[in-house]
Amino acid sequence: MDNFEQIFKRFINQLPGCEVLENIFDKHHLRQFSNADYFLKSREIVSELKCLEQDSVPKLQKFVDELLKTRGKIFYGEMAFDKYIKDFPDKDKLNKKAIKIVTHALKNDIGKANKQILETKQALGLSNSSGLLIVINVNNRALTPDLAKHALLSLLNTRSFFGKANYNSISACIYLSEAHPEFGLLPFIVIERGRSKAKDLLPIDIKYLENLQEKWAQFRGTPLIKGTEDILDKLKMNSNRDSRPKKRHEVWREEYRKDRYMVNLSDDEFVKEATSTIKVLLTKDATTGKIGMKKDFTLLPELTHCFEEANLRGLDFRRIRDKLEEI
């Protein structure tokens, strides 16, 4: 199976007015610098492709595991990271560190792409050509579409102490993701820099880039889904992404998320409700005094609902455990 870079190269090769720079430099033996990848629109646009192939989930998980060891917050099942850290006084610092882990490769790629576009323009005398960064997320699942959008905009719009754009050879970005099939078919997203009209950034033909969306859809044989960066904030996960039979607790969690009947309870009220639910299921051995669980499966869905509500709130389960110890 061809890797995505080869697929995209074939796409560029069949477009009128577009060139693969590798072919040009190999033919004329001009490869004396780190060149960009493509010319678009009869060399009005110099483009560099970056594929995100390394998943940052293991590094992020290592960071989370350290938090679990040192912070002591207890939960069952899955809990969103922002919910887990919401009660920590340094939550903003922790969130920034997590984002840095996930976007580290992206930052490095933007810096390299900016240099490659600049050197290509200088070598071939294309000072008036604008620069385009194409980012294809092949395997970095930790970099979700919404995070990718915000990270790209934030990084591309950073400026030096003197106000100059740090990446002033890149006028716009195209983002594609193959790493998140659970979001369904992602569009060919065009991300325009917020300061594209600034004096140190060359303007780029956004309509031309949007037209590439249609050509890309035709090339891939997929429906055309036009979109700008705003569409990334509106993505909803496809609940049918997993064809394997769901386990009972997964079904019960999904059912509860559709009808969060405890959502309006305060944390104190919820702790009381969850404690009562768990208490009904507990049994105490008269001889040993050990606490066990009754084999009453009719109450398991309700118990799972309590776990899920606690996770959705980011509630430390020790609050419930402490109440149970008082019983």
Coordinates of C-alpha atoms in Angstrom, one line a residue:
M1 CA 0.0 0.0 0.0
D2 CA 1.4 3.4 -1.0
N3 CA 2.1 5.8 1.9
F4 CA 0.2 9.0 1.9
E5 CA 3.1 11.1 0.7
Q6 CA 3.2 9.0 -2.5
I7 CA -0.5 9.3 -2.9
F8 CA -0.4 13.1 -2.6
K9 CA 2.5 13.3 -5.0
R10 CA 0.4 11.5 -7.7
F11 CA -2.4 14.0 -7.0
I12 CA -0.1 17.0 -7.6
N13 CA 1.5 15.4 -10.7
Q14 CA -1.9 15.3 -12.5
L15 CA -2.9 18.9 -11.7
P16 CA -2.3 21.5 -14.5
G17 CA 0.3 24.2 -13.5
C18 CA 1.7 22.1 -10.7
E19 CA 5.1 20.5 -10.4
V20 CA 6.8 18.1 -8.0
L21 CA 10.2 19.7 -7.2
E22 CA 11.9 16.4 -6.7
N23 CA 11.6 15.8 -10.4
I24 CA 13.0 19.2 -11.3
F25 CA 16.0 19.0 -8.9
D26 CA 16.9 15.4 -9.8
K27 CA 16.8 16.2 -13.5
H28 CA 19.1 19.3 -13.3
H29 CA 21.1 18.2 -10.2
L30 CA 20.2 21.3 -8.3
R31 CA 19.7 19.7 -4.9
Q32 CA 22.1 21.8 -2.9
F33 CA 19.7 22.8 -0.2
S34 CA 16.6 21.5 1.6
N35 CA 13.9 22.2 -1.0
A36 CA 10.2 22.4 -0.7
D37 CA 8.0 19.7 -2.3
Y38 CA 5.7 21.3 -4.8
F39 CA 5.0 24.3 -7.1
L40 CA 1.3 25.1 -7.4
K41 CA -0.5 27.5 -9.7
S42 CA 2.4 28.0 -12.2
R43 CA 4.9 28.6 -9.4
E44 CA 2.8 31.3 -7.7
I45 CA 2.7 29.0 -4.7
V46 CA 5.6 27.1 -3.2
S47 CA 4.3 24.2 -1.0
E48 CA 5.8 21.9 1.5
L49 CA 4.1 18.7 2.7
K50 CA 4.6 17.4 6.2
C51 CA 3.2 14.0 7.3
L52 CA 2.6 13.4 11.1
E53 CA 3.4 9.7 11.3
Q54 CA 4.5 9.3 14.9
D55 CA 1.7 9.0 17.5
S56 CA 2.3 11.1 20.6
V57 CA -0.2 9.0 22.7
P58 CA 2.6 7.0 24.4
K59 CA 4.4 10.1 25.6
L60 CA 1.1 11.7 26.7
Q61 CA 0.2 8.5 28.5
K62 CA 3.5 8.6 30.4
F63 CA 2.8 12.1 31.5
V64 CA -0.7 11.2 32.6
D65 CA 0.6 8.1 34.5
E66 CA 3.0 10.3 36.4
L67 CA 0.0 12.5 37.4
L68 CA -2.0 9.5 38.5
K69 CA 0.9 8.4 40.8
T70 CA 1.6 11.8 42.3
R71 CA -1.8 13.5 42.4
G72 CA -3.8 10.5 43.8
K73 CA -7.1 11.4 42.2
I74 CA -9.2 8.2 41.7
F75 CA -11.6 7.4 38.9
Y76 CA -12.9 4.4 37.1
G77 CA -13.0 3.8 33.4
E78 CA -12.2 6.8 31.3
M79 CA -12.0 10.5 32.2
A80 CA -11.3 13.4 29.9
F81 CA -7.9 15.0 30.7
D82 CA -9.4 18.5 31.2
K83 CA -11.9 17.0 33.7
Y84 CA -9.1 15.1 35.5
I85 CA -7.1 18.3 36.1
K86 CA -9.9 20.7 36.6
D87 CA -9.5 20.9 40.4
F88 CA -5.7 21.2 40.5
P89 CA -4.4 24.7 41.2
D90 CA -1.8 24.3 38.4
K91 CA -4.3 23.0 35.8
D92 CA -3.4 25.6 33.2
K93 CA 0.3 24.7 33.5
L94 CA -0.6 21.0 33.2
N95 CA -2.8 21.6 30.2
K96 CA -0.1 23.6 28.4
K97 CA 2.4 20.8 29.1
A98 CA 0.0 18.2 27.6
I99 CA -0.6 20.3 24.5
K100 CA 3.2 20.8 24.1
I101 CA 3.7 17.0 24.2
V102 CA 1.1 16.5 21.5
T103 CA 2.1 19.3 19.2
H104 CA 5.9 19.0 19.6
A105 CA 6.3 17.3 16.2
L106 CA 4.0 19.9 14.6
K107 CA 6.1 22.8 15.8
N108 CA 9.3 21.2 14.5
D109 CA 7.6 20.5 11.1
I110 CA 6.4 24.1 10.7
G111 CA 9.9 25.5 11.4
K112 CA 11.4 23.1 8.8
A113 CA 8.7 23.8 6.2
N114 CA 9.2 27.6 6.6
K115 CA 13.0 27.2 6.0
Q116 CA 12.4 24.9 3.0
I117 CA 9.9 27.2 1.4
L118 CA 12.2 30.2 1.9
E119 CA 15.3 28.5 0.5
T120 CA 13.4 27.2 -2.5
K121 CA 12.2 30.7 -3.3
Q122 CA 15.6 32.2 -2.9
A123 CA 17.3 29.6 -5.0
L124 CA 14.9 29.9 -7.9
G125 CA 14.3 33.6 -7.7
L126 CA 10.6 33.4 -6.7
S127 CA 10.5 36.2 -4.2
N128 CA 6.8 37.0 -5.0
S129 CA 5.6 33.5 -4.6
S130 CA 3.5 32.7 -1.5
G131 CA 4.2 29.7 0.8
L132 CA 1.7 26.9 1.6
L133 CA 2.1 24.3 4.3
I134 CA 0.3 21.0 3.8
V135 CA -0.1 19.0 7.0
I136 CA -1.4 15.4 6.8
N137 CA -2.0 13.7 10.1
V138 CA -1.3 10.0 9.2
N139 CA -1.0 8.5 12.7
N140 CA -0.9 11.0 15.5
R141 CA -4.1 10.2 17.2
A142 CA -3.4 12.4 20.2
L143 CA -3.6 15.4 17.9
T144 CA -7.3 15.6 17.4
P145 CA -8.8 17.8 14.6
D146 CA -9.8 20.6 16.9
L147 CA -6.5 20.6 18.7
A148 CA -4.7 20.6 15.3
K149 CA -6.6 23.6 14.2
H150 CA -5.9 25.7 17.3
A151 CA -2.2 24.5 17.4
L152 CA -1.6 25.4 13.8
L153 CA -3.2 28.9 14.1
S154 CA -1.4 29.6 17.3
L155 CA 2.0 28.4 16.0
L156 CA 1.7 30.1 12.6
N157 CA 0.7 33.4 14.1
T158 CA 3.5 33.6 16.7
R159 CA 5.8 36.7 16.3
S160 CA 9.2 37.6 17.6
F161 CA 9.9 40.2 20.2
F162 CA 10.2 42.8 17.4
G163 CA 6.8 41.9 16.0
K164 CA 8.0 39.9 12.9
A165 CA 6.2 36.7 12.0
N166 CA 8.3 33.7 13.1
Y167 CA 7.2 31.7 10.1
N168 CA 6.9 34.5 7.5
S169 CA 7.3 32.2 4.5
I170 CA 4.0 30.4 5.2
S171 CA 0.9 32.3 4.1
A172 CA -1.7 29.5 4.7
C173 CA -2.0 25.9 5.6
I174 CA -4.0 22.9 4.4
Y175 CA -4.9 20.2 7.0
L176 CA -5.9 16.6 6.3
S177 CA -6.3 13.8 8.7
E178 CA -6.2 10.0 8.2
A179 CA -5.7 9.3 11.9
H180 CA -9.3 9.8 13.1
P181 CA -11.8 7.6 11.2
E182 CA -14.2 7.9 14.2
F183 CA -14.9 11.5 13.0
G184 CA -16.1 10.3 9.7
L185 CA -14.8 11.8 6.4
L186 CA -12.7 14.8 7.2
P187 CA -12.8 17.6 4.6
F188 CA -9.8 19.2 2.9
I189 CA -9.4 22.1 5.4
V190 CA -7.9 25.4 4.4
I191 CA -6.5 27.4 7.3
E192 CA -5.7 31.0 6.4
R193 CA -3.3 32.8 8.7
G194 CA -5.0 35.5 10.8
R195 CA -2.4 38.1 9.8
S196 CA -2.2 37.2 6.1
K197 CA -2.6 40.9 5.2
A198 CA 0.4 41.9 7.3
K199 CA 3.3 43.5 5.4
D200 CA 5.7 40.6 6.2
L201 CA 3.4 37.9 4.8
L202 CA 2.7 37.5 1.1
P203 CA -1.0 37.1 0.2
I204 CA -2.2 33.7 -1.1
D205 CA -5.1 32.8 -3.5
I206 CA -7.5 31.2 -1.0
K207 CA -10.1 30.5 -3.8
Y208 CA -7.4 28.5 -5.6
L209 CA -6.8 26.4 -2.5
E210 CA -10.5 25.9 -2.0
N211 CA -10.8 24.7 -5.6
L212 CA -8.2 22.0 -4.7
Q213 CA -10.8 20.6 -2.3
E214 CA -13.0 19.6 -5.2
K215 CA -10.0 18.2 -7.2
W216 CA -8.9 16.2 -4.1
A217 CA -12.3 14.7 -3.7
Q218 CA -12.4 13.7 -7.3
F219 CA -8.9 12.2 -7.1
R220 CA -9.8 10.2 -4.0
G221 CA -13.3 9.3 -5.2
T222 CA -14.9 10.7 -2.1
P223 CA -17.8 13.1 -1.6
L224 CA -16.9 16.8 -1.6
I225 CA -17.0 18.2 1.9
K226 CA -16.0 21.9 1.7
G227 CA -14.8 23.5 4.9
T228 CA -12.6 26.1 6.5
E229 CA -11.0 25.8 9.9
D230 CA -14.4 26.5 11.6
I231 CA -15.7 23.1 10.7
L232 CA -13.1 21.4 12.9
D233 CA -14.9 22.7 16.0
K234 CA -18.2 21.2 14.9
L235 CA -17.0 17.6 14.4
K236 CA -19.0 14.9 16.1
M237 CA -17.6 11.5 16.7
N238 CA -19.2 8.6 14.8
S239 CA -20.5 6.1 17.4
N240 CA -20.5 3.3 14.8
R241 CA -16.8 3.4 14.2
D242 CA -16.2 0.1 16.1
S243 CA -17.8 -3.0 14.5
R244 CA -17.0 -5.3 17.4
P245 CA -19.8 -6.2 19.8
K246 CA -19.9 -3.8 22.7
K247 CA -19.5 -5.0 26.3
R248 CA -22.3 -4.4 28.7
H249 CA -20.6 -1.6 30.6
E250 CA -19.9 0.2 27.3
V251 CA -23.6 0.1 26.3
W252 CA -24.6 1.3 29.7
R253 CA -22.1 4.2 29.6
E254 CA -23.4 5.2 26.1
E255 CA -27.0 5.1 27.3
Y256 CA -26.2 7.3 30.2
R257 CA -24.4 9.9 28.1
K258 CA -27.5 10.2 26.0
D259 CA -29.6 10.8 29.1
R260 CA -27.6 12.3 32.0
Y261 CA -30.3 12.2 34.6
M262 CA -27.9 13.2 37.4
V263 CA -26.3 16.1 35.6
N264 CA -28.3 18.8 37.5
L265 CA -27.3 17.5 40.9
S266 CA -24.6 19.4 42.8
D267 CA -21.4 17.5 43.5
D268 CA -22.5 16.9 47.1
E269 CA -25.9 15.7 46.0
F270 CA -24.4 13.4 43.4
V271 CA -21.9 11.9 46.0
K272 CA -24.9 11.2 48.2
E273 CA -26.8 9.6 45.4
A274 CA -23.9 7.5 44.2
T275 CA -23.1 6.4 47.8
S276 CA -26.7 5.2 48.2
T277 CA -26.6 3.2 45.0
I278 CA -23.3 1.5 45.9
K279 CA -24.4 0.9 49.5
V280 CA -27.3 -1.3 48.2
L281 CA -24.9 -3.5 46.4
L282 CA -22.5 -4.0 49.3
T283 CA -22.5 -6.9 51.7
K284 CA -20.5 -7.5 54.8
D285 CA -19.3 -10.9 56.0
A286 CA -20.5 -11.4 59.6
T287 CA -17.4 -13.5 60.5
T288 CA -14.5 -11.8 58.8
G289 CA -16.0 -8.3 58.4
K290 CA -14.9 -8.1 54.8
I291 CA -16.9 -6.0 52.4
G292 CA -18.1 -7.7 49.2
M293 CA -20.5 -7.1 46.4
K294 CA -23.9 -8.7 46.1
K295 CA -24.6 -10.6 42.9
D296 CA -27.5 -8.4 42.0
F297 CA -27.0 -7.7 38.3
T298 CA -30.1 -5.6 38.0
L299 CA -28.4 -2.7 39.7
L300 CA -25.2 -2.9 37.6
P301 CA -26.5 -0.4 35.0
E302 CA -27.2 2.2 37.7
L303 CA -23.8 1.6 39.2
T304 CA -22.2 2.1 35.8
H305 CA -24.2 5.3 35.4
C306 CA -22.7 6.6 38.7
F307 CA -19.2 5.8 37.5
E308 CA -19.8 7.6 34.2
E309 CA -21.3 10.7 35.8
A310 CA -18.3 10.9 38.2
N311 CA -15.9 10.7 35.2
L312 CA -17.9 13.3 33.2
R313 CA -17.7 15.7 36.2
G314 CA -14.0 15.0 36.8
L315 CA -15.0 14.0 40.3
D316 CA -12.4 12.4 42.6
F317 CA -13.9 9.0 43.5
R318 CA -12.3 9.2 46.9
R319 CA -15.2 11.5 47.9
I320 CA -17.6 8.6 47.4
R321 CA -15.2 6.1 48.9
D322 CA -14.8 8.2 52.1
K323 CA -18.6 8.3 52.4
L324 CA -18.8 4.6 52.1
E325 CA -16.2 4.1 54.8
E326 CA -18.5 6.1 57.2
I327 CA -21.3 3.6 56.7

